[in-house]
mmCIF file of C-alpha atoms in Angstrom:
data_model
loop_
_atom_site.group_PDB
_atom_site.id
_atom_site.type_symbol
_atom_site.label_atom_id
_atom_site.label_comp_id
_atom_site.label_asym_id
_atom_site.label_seq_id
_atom_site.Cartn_x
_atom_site.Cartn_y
_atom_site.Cartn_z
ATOM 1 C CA UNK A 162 0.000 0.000 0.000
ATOM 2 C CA UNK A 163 2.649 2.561 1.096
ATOM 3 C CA UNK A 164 4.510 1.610 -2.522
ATOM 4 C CA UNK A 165 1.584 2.124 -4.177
ATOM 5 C CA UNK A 166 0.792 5.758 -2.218
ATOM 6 C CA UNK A 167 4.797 6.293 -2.817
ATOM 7 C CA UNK A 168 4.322 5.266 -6.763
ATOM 8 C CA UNK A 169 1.032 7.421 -7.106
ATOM 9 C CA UNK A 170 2.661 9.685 -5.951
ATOM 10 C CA UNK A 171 5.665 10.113 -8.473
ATOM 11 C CA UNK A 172 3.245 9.688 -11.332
ATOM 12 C CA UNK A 173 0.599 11.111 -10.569
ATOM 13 C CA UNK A 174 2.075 14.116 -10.527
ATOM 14 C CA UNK A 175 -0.477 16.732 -11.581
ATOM 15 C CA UNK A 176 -0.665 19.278 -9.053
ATOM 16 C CA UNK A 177 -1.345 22.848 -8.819
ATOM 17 C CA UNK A 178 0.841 24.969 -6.813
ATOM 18 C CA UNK A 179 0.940 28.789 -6.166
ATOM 19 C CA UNK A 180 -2.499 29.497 -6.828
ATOM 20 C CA UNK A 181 -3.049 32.580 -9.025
ATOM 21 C CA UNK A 182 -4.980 34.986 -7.075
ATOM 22 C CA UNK A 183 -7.480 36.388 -8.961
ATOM 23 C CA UNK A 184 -7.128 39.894 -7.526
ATOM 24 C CA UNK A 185 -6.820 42.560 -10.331
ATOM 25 C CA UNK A 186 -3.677 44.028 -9.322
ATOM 26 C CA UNK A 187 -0.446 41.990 -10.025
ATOM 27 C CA UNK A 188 1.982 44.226 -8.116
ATOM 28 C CA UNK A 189 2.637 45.456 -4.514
ATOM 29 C CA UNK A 190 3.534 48.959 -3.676
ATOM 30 C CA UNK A 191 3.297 50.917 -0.095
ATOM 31 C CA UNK A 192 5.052 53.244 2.077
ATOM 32 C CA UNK A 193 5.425 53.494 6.004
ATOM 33 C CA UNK A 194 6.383 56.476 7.426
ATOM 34 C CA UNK A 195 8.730 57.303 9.588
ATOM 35 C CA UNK A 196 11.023 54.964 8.875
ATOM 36 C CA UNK A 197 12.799 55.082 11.991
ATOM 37 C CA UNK A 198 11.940 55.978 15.412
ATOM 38 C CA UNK A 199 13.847 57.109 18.258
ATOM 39 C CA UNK A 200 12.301 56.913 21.939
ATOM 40 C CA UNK A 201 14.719 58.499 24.315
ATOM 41 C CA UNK A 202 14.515 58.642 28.639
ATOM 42 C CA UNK A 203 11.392 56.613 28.616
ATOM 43 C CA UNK A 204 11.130 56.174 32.471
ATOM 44 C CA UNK A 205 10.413 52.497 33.688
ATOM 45 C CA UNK A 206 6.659 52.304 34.512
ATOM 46 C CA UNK A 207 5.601 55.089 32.264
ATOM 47 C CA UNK A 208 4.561 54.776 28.693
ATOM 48 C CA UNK A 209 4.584 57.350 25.556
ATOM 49 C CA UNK A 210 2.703 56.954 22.470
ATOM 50 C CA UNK A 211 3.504 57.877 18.617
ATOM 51 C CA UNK A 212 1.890 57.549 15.173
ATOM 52 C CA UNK A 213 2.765 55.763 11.978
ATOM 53 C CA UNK A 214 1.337 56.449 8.800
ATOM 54 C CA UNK A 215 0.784 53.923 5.961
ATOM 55 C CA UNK A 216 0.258 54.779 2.526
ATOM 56 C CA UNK A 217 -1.174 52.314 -0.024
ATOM 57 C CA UNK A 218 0.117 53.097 -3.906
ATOM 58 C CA UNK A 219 -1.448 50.193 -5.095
ATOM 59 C CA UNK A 220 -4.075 50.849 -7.326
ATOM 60 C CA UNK A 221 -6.179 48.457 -5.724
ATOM 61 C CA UNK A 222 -7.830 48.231 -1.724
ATOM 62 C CA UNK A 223 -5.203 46.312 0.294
ATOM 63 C CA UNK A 224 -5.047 44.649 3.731
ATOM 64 C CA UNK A 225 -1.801 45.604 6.066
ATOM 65 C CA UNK A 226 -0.961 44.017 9.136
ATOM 66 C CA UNK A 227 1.493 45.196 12.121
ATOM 67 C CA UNK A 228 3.561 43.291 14.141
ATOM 68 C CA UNK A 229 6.804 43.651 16.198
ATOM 69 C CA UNK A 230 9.699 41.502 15.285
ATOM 70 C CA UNK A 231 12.734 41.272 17.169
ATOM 71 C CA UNK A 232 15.715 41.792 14.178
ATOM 72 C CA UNK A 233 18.581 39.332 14.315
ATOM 73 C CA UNK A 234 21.338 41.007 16.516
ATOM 74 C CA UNK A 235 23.961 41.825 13.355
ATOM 75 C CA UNK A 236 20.768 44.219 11.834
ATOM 76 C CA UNK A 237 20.480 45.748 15.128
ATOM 77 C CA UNK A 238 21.872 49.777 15.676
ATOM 78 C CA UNK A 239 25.419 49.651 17.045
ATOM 79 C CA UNK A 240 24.993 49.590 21.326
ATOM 80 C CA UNK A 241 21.109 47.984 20.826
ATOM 81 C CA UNK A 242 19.906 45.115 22.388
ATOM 82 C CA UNK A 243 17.281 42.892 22.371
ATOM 83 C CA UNK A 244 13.727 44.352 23.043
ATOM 84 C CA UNK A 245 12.596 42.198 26.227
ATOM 85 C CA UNK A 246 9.032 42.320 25.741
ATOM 86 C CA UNK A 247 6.952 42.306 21.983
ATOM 87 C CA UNK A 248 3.905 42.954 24.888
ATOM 88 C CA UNK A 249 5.084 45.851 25.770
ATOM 89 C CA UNK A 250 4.411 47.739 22.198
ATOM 90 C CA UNK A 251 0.496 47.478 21.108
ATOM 91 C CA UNK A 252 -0.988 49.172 18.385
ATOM 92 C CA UNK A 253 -4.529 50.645 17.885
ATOM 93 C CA UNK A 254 -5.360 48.685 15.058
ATOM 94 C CA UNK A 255 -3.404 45.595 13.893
ATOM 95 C CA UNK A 256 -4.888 45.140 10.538
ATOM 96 C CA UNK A 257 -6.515 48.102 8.578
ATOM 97 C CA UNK A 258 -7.699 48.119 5.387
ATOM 98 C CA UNK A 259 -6.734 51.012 2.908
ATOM 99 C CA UNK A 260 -8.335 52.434 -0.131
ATOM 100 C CA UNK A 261 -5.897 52.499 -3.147
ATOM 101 C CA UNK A 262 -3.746 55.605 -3.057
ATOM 102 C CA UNK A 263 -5.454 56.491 0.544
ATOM 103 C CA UNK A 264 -3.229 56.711 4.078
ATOM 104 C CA UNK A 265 -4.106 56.218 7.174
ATOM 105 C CA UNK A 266 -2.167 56.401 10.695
ATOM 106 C CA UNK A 267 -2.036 53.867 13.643
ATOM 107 C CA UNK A 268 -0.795 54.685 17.228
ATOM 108 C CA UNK A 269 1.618 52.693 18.814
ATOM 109 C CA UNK A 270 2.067 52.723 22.593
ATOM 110 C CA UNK A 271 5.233 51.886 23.960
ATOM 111 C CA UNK A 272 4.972 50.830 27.834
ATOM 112 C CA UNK A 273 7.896 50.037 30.214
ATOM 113 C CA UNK A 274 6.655 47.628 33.260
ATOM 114 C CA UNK A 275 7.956 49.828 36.437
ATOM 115 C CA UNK A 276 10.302 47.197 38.076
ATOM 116 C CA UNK A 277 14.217 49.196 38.304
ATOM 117 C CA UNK A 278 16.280 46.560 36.449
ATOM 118 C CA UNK A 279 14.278 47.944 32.777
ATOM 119 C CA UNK A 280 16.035 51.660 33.571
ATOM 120 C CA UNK A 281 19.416 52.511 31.914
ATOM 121 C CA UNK A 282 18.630 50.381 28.903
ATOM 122 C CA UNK A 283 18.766 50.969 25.169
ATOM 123 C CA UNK A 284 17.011 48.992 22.803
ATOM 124 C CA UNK A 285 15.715 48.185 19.813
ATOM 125 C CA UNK A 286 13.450 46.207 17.801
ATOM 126 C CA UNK A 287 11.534 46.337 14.207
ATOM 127 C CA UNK A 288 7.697 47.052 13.637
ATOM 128 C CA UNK A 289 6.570 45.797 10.697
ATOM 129 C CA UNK A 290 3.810 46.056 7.974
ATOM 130 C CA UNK A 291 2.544 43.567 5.771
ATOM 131 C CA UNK A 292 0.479 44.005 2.946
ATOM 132 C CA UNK A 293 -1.626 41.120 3.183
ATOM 133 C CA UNK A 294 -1.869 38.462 0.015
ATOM 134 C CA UNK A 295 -2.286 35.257 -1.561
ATOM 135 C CA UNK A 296 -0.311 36.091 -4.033
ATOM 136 C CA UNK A 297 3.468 33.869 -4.525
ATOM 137 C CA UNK A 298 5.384 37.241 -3.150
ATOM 138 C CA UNK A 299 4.655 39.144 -0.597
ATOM 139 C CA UNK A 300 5.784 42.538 0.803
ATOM 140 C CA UNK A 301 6.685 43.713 4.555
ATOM 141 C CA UNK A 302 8.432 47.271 5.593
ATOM 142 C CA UNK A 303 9.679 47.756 8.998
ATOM 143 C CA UNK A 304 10.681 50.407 11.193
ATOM 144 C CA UNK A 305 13.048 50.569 13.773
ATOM 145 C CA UNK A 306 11.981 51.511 17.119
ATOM 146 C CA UNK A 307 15.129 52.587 19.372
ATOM 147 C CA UNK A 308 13.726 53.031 22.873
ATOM 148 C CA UNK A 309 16.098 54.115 25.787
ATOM 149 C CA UNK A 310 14.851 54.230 29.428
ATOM 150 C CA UNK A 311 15.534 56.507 31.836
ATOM 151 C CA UNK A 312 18.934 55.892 33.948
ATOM 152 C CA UNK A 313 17.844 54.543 37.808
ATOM 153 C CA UNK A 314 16.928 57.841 40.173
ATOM 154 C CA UNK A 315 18.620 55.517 43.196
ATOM 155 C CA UNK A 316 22.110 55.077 41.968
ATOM 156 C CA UNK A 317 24.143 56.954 39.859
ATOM 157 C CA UNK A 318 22.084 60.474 40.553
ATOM 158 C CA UNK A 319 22.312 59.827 44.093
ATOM 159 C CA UNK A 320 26.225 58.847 44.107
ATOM 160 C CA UNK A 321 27.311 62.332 42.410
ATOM 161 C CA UNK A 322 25.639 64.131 45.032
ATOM 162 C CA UNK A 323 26.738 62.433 48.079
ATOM 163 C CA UNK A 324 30.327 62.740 46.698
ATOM 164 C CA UNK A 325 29.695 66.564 46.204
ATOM 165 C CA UNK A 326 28.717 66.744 49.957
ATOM 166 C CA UNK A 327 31.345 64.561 51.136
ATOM 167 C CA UNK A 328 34.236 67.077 49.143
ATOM 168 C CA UNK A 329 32.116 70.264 50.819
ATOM 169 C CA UNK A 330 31.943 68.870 54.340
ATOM 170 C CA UNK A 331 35.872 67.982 54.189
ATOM 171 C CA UNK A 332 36.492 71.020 52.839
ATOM 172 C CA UNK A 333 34.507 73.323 55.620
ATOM 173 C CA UNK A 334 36.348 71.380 57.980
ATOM 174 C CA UNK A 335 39.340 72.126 56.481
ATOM 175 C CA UNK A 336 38.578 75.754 56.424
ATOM 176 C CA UNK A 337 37.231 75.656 59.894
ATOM 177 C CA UNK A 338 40.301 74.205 60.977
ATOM 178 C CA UNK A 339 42.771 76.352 59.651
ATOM 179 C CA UNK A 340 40.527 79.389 60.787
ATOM 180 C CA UNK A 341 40.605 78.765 64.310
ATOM 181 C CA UNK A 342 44.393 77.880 63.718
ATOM 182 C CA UNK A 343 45.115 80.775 63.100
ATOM 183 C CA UNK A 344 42.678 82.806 65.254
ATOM 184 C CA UNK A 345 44.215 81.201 68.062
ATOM 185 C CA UNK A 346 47.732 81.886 67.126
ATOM 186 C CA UNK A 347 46.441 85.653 66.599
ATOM 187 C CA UNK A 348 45.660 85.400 70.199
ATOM 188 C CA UNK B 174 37.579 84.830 58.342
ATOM 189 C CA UNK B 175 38.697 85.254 54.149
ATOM 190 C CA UNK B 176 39.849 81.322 54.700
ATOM 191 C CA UNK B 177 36.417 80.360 56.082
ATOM 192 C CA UNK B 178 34.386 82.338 53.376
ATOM 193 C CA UNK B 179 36.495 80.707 50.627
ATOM 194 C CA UNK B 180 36.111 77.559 52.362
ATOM 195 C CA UNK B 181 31.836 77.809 52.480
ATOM 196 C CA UNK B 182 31.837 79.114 49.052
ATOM 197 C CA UNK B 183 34.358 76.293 47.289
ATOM 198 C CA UNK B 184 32.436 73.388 49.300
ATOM 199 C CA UNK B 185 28.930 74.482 48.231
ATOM 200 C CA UNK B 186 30.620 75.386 44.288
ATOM 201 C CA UNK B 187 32.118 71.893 44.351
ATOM 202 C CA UNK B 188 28.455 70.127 45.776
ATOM 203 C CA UNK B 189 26.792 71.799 43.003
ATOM 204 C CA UNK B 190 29.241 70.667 40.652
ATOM 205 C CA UNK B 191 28.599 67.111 41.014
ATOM 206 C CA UNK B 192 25.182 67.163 41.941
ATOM 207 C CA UNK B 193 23.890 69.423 39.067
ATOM 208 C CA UNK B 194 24.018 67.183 36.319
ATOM 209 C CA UNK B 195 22.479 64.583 38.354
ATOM 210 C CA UNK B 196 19.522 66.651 39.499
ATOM 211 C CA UNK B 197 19.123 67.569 35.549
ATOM 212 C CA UNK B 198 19.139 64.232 34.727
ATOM 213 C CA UNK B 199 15.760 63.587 37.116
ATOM 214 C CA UNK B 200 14.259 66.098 35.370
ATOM 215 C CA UNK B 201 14.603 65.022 31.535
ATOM 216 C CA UNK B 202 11.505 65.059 29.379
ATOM 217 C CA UNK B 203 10.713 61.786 27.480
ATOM 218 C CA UNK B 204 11.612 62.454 23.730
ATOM 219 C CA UNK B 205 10.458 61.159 20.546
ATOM 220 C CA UNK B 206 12.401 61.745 17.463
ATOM 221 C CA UNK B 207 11.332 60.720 14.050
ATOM 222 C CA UNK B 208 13.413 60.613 11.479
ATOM 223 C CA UNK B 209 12.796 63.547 9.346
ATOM 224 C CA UNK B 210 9.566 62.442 7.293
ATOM 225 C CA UNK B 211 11.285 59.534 5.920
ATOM 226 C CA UNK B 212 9.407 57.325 4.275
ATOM 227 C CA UNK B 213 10.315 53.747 3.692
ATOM 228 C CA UNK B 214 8.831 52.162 0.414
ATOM 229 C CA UNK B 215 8.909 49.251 -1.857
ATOM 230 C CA UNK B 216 6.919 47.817 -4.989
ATOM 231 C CA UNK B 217 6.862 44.923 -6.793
ATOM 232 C CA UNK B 218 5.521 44.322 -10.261
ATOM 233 C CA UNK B 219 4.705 40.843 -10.551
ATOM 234 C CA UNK B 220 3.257 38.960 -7.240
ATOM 235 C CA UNK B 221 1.623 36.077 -9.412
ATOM 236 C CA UNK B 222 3.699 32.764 -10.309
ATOM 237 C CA UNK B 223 0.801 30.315 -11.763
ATOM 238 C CA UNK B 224 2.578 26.779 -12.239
ATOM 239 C CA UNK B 225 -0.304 24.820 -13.013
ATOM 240 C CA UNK B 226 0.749 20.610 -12.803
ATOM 241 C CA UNK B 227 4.352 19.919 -11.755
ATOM 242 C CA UNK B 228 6.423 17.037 -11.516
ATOM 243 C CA UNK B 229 7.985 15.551 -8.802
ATOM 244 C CA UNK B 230 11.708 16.174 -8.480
ATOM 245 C CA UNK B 231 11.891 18.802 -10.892
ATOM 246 C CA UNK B 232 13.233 22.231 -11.062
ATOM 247 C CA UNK B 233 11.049 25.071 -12.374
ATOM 248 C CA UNK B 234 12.365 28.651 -13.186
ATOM 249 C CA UNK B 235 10.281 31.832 -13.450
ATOM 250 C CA UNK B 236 9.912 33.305 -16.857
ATOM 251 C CA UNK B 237 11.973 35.380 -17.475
ATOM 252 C CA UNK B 238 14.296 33.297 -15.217
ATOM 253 C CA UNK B 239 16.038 36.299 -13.233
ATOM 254 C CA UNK B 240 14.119 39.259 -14.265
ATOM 255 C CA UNK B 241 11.088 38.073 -13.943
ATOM 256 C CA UNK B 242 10.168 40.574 -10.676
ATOM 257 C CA UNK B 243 11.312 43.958 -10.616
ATOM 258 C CA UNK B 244 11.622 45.739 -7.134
ATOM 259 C CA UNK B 245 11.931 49.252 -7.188
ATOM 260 C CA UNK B 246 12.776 51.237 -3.979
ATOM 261 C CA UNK B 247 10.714 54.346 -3.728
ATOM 262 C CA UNK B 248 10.213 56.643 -0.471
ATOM 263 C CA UNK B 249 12.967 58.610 0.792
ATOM 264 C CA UNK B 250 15.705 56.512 2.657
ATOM 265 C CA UNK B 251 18.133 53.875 1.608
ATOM 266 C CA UNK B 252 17.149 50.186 2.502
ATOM 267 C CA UNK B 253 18.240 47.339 2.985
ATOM 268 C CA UNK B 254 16.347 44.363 1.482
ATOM 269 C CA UNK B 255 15.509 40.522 3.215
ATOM 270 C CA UNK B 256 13.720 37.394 1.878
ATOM 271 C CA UNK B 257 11.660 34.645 3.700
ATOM 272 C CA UNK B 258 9.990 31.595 2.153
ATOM 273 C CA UNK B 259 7.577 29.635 4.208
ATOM 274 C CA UNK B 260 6.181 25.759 4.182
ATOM 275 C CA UNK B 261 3.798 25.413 1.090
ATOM 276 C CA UNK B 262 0.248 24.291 2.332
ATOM 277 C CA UNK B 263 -2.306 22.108 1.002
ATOM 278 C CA UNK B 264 -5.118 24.806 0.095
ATOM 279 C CA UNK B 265 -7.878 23.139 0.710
ATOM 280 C CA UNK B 266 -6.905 21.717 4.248
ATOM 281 C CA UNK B 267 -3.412 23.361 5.269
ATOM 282 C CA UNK B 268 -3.509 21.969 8.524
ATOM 283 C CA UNK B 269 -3.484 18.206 6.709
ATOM 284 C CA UNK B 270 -0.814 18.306 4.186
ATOM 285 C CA UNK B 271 2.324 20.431 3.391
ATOM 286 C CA UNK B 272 5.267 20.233 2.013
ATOM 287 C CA UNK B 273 8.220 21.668 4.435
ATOM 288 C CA UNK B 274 10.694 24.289 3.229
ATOM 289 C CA UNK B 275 14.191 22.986 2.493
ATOM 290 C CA UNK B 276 16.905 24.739 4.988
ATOM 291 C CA UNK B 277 19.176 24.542 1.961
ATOM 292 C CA UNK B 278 17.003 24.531 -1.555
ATOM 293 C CA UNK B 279 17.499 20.925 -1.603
ATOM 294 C CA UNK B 280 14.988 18.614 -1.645
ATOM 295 C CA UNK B 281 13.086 15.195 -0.298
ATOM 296 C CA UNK B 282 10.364 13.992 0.507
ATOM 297 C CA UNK B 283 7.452 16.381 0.786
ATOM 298 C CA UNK B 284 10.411 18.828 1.256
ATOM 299 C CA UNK B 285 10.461 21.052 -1.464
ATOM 300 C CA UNK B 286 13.554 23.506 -2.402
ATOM 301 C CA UNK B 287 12.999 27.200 -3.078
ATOM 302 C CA UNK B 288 15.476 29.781 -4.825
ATOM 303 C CA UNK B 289 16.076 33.197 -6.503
ATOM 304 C CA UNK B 290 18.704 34.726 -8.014
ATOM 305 C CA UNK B 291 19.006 38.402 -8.817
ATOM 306 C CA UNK B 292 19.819 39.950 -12.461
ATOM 307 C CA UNK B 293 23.933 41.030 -12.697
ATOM 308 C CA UNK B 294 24.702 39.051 -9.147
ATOM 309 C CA UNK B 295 27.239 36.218 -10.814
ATOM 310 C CA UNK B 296 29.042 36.133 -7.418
ATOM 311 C CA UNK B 297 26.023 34.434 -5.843
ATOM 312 C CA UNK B 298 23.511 32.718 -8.366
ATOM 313 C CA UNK B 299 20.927 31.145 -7.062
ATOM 314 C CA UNK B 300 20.451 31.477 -3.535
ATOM 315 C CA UNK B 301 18.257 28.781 -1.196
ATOM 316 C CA UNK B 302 15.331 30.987 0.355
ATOM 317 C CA UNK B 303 14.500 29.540 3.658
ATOM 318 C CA UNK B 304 12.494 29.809 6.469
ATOM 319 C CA UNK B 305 14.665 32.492 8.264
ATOM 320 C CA UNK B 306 14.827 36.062 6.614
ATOM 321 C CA UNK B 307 18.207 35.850 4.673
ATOM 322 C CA UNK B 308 20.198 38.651 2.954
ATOM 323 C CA UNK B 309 18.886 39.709 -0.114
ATOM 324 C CA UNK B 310 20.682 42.547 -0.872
ATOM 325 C CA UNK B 311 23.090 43.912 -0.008
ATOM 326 C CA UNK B 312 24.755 40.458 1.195
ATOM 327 C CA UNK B 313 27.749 39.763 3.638
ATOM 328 C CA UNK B 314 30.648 39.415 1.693
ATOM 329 C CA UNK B 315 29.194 41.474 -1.228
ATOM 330 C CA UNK B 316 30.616 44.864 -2.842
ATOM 331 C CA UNK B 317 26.977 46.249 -3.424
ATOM 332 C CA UNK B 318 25.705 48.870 -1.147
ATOM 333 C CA UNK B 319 22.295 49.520 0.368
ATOM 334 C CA UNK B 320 19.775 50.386 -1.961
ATOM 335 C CA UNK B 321 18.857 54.244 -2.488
ATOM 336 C CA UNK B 322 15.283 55.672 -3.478
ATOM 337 C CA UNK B 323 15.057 55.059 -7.440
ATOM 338 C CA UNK B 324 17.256 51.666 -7.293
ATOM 339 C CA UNK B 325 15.728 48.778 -8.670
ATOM 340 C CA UNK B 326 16.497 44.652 -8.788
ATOM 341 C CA UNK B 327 15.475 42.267 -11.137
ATOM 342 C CA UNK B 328 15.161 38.817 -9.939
ATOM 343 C CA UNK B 329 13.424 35.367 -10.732
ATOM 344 C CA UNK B 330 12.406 32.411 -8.706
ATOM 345 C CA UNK B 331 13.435 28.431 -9.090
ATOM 346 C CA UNK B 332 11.644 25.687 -7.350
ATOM 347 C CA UNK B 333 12.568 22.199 -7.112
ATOM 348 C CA UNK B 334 10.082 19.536 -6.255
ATOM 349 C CA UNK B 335 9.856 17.403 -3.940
ATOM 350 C CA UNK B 336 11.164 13.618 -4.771
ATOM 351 C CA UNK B 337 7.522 12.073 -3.832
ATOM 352 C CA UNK B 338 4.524 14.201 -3.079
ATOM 353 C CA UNK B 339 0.800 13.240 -2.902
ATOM 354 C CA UNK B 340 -0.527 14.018 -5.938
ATOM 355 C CA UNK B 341 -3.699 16.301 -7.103
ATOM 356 C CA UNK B 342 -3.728 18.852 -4.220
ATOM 357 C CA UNK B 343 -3.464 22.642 -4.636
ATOM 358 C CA UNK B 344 -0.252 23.715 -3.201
ATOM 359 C CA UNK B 345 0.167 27.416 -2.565
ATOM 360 C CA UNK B 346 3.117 29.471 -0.360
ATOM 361 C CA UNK B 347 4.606 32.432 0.045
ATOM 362 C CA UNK B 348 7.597 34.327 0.227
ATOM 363 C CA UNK B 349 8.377 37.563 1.572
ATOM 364 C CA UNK B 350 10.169 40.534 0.297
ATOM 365 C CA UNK B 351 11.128 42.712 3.270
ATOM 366 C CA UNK B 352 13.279 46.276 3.838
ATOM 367 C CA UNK B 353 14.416 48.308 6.502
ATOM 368 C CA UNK B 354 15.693 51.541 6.583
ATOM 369 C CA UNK B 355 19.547 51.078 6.162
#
């Protein structure tokens, strides 16, 4: 039986594969703008929101899609790492369906959970667009999304100024010292 | 008394010295910067590759073999360009049949082999597509550059068959043309 399935199989050979589509249009073409985005001393526990704007240049009404992909660490920006969390970026809509030649914007929120070991960090990861098809090829753009969170409040900040009263208090003693010194001597 | 007086005033200029930019620093404003208006943008002028009935253990080429797609980058910002295939699924039941993508454009059974090659690149020829996005262009090890507004490729698609398949089913995949701003 499994010969005969095996030998059907190599003759019977007459199969359709990559279905035509039988939309109109045989090409893609779309635009996301910006193409890169730069979120700077994003505090942990806080969020901040921005827009992106696709524009379809089909000639026909397309689907898009948006996800967030985490890009293979060679593509990343020199100093990025990984983005910890794809749950920490939603977007208002993740599919949207465009008119052709129309554009339309979708917000993206970008939230930081609150714990201290997310601050100091620079990231960054790819959001990307699909226009959605049947067709054999496909098309995707993505943006980079740099995010870099806030430096911890606790540590270094506090550090600089503890040294700066340390230095002060040494050198009013100093001063103090040396005063009464001589004051004394004076005497 | 002119010691002490120096004294007060160094200790509290050299306390505001280091705790100044660390005050400043609690006080930063969350920024967004976009990149200019860039826009990032890509067509494609042929998404349709209609076999019809193949053979098993066969190779078939676009036509015309490599410039049988032309991508054309459009927007405002240099890219650089990535391609994906995926497992082809049985249309009228994906979740019962498929054939998996080759990890190297070879094939077995119901493991098919996917490929492109782009018009002018004689230092590559036909490269496997896979399942992970690979370098389309520019490519390690390459001379060309990332692709500006205006550029365009030409490039055709080979697929190779797996050696035994079941037979009469509607195959269909997809493969995905990607760019990021370079």
């Amino acid at each position: 039986m499994v010969g005969r399935i095996r030998l059907a199989g190599l003759i019977a050979t007459s199969l359709v594969i990559f279905l035509p589509s039988f939309a109109l249009a045989q090409d893609i073409n779309f635009g996301v703008s910006p193409s890169k985005i730069r979120i700077d001393n994003l505090p942990p526990g806080e969020s901040t929101e921005f827009d992106l704007a696709i524009h379809n240049q089909d000639e026909v009404t397309r689907v898009f899609s948006l996800s967030s992909s985490e890009p293979p660490e060679e593509r990343r920006s020199e100093g990025r790492t990984e983005f910890p969390d794809d749950s920490w970026i939603s977007f208002s809509r993740q599919q949207l369906t465009l008119d052709a030649g129309c554009r339309a914007n979708v917000t993206v929120t970008v939230a930081i959970p609150p714990e201290q070991e997310w601050a100091g960090k620079k990231w960054e990861t790819w959001l990307g667009v699909t226009a959605e098809s049947t067709d054999v090829l496909g098309a995707k753009l993505y943006v980079r999304l740099l995010v870099s969170t806030k430096p911890a409040v606790g540590g270094k900040s506090n550090i600089g100024l503890i040294a700066g009263i340390a230095a002060a208090i040494v050198l009013l003693s100093y001063g103090s010292y040396y005063y009464l010194r001589r004051r004394a001597k004076a005497r | 008394m002119k010691t002490l007086i120096t004294s007060i005033v160094a200790g509290v200029l050299l306390a505001l010295i280091f705790s100044l930019p660390a005050l400043a620093q609690d006080t930063g404003q969350i920024t967004i910067t976009m990149t200019g208006a860039n826009e990032i943008s890509i067509s494609l002028d042929k998404t349709q590759w209609p076999l019809g009935d193949v053979a098993a253990d066969t190779e078939y080429d676009t036509s015309p073999a490599i410039e049988w797609c032309t991508l054309t980058i459009g927007g405002n910002c240099n890219v650089n360009i990535f391609i994906v295939g995926d497992d082809a699924e049985w249309v009228d039941t994906p979740a019962a049949y498929k054939w998996t993508l080759s990890t190297d454009g070879t094939n077995g059974e119901d493991i098919y082999g996917l490929w492109f090659r782009i018009s002018g690149d004689t230092t590559r020829g036909y490269v496997p597509i896979t399942k992970t996005e690979g370098e389309f262009w520019p490519y390690a090890g390459g001379s060309g550059s990332s692709l500006a507004p205006g550029d365009t490729k030409q490039f055709g698609l080979r697929l190779l068959t797996p050696t035994y398949f079941v037979g009469e089913r509607q195959m269909q995949t997809q493969i995905t043309i990607s760019a990021v701003a370079a």
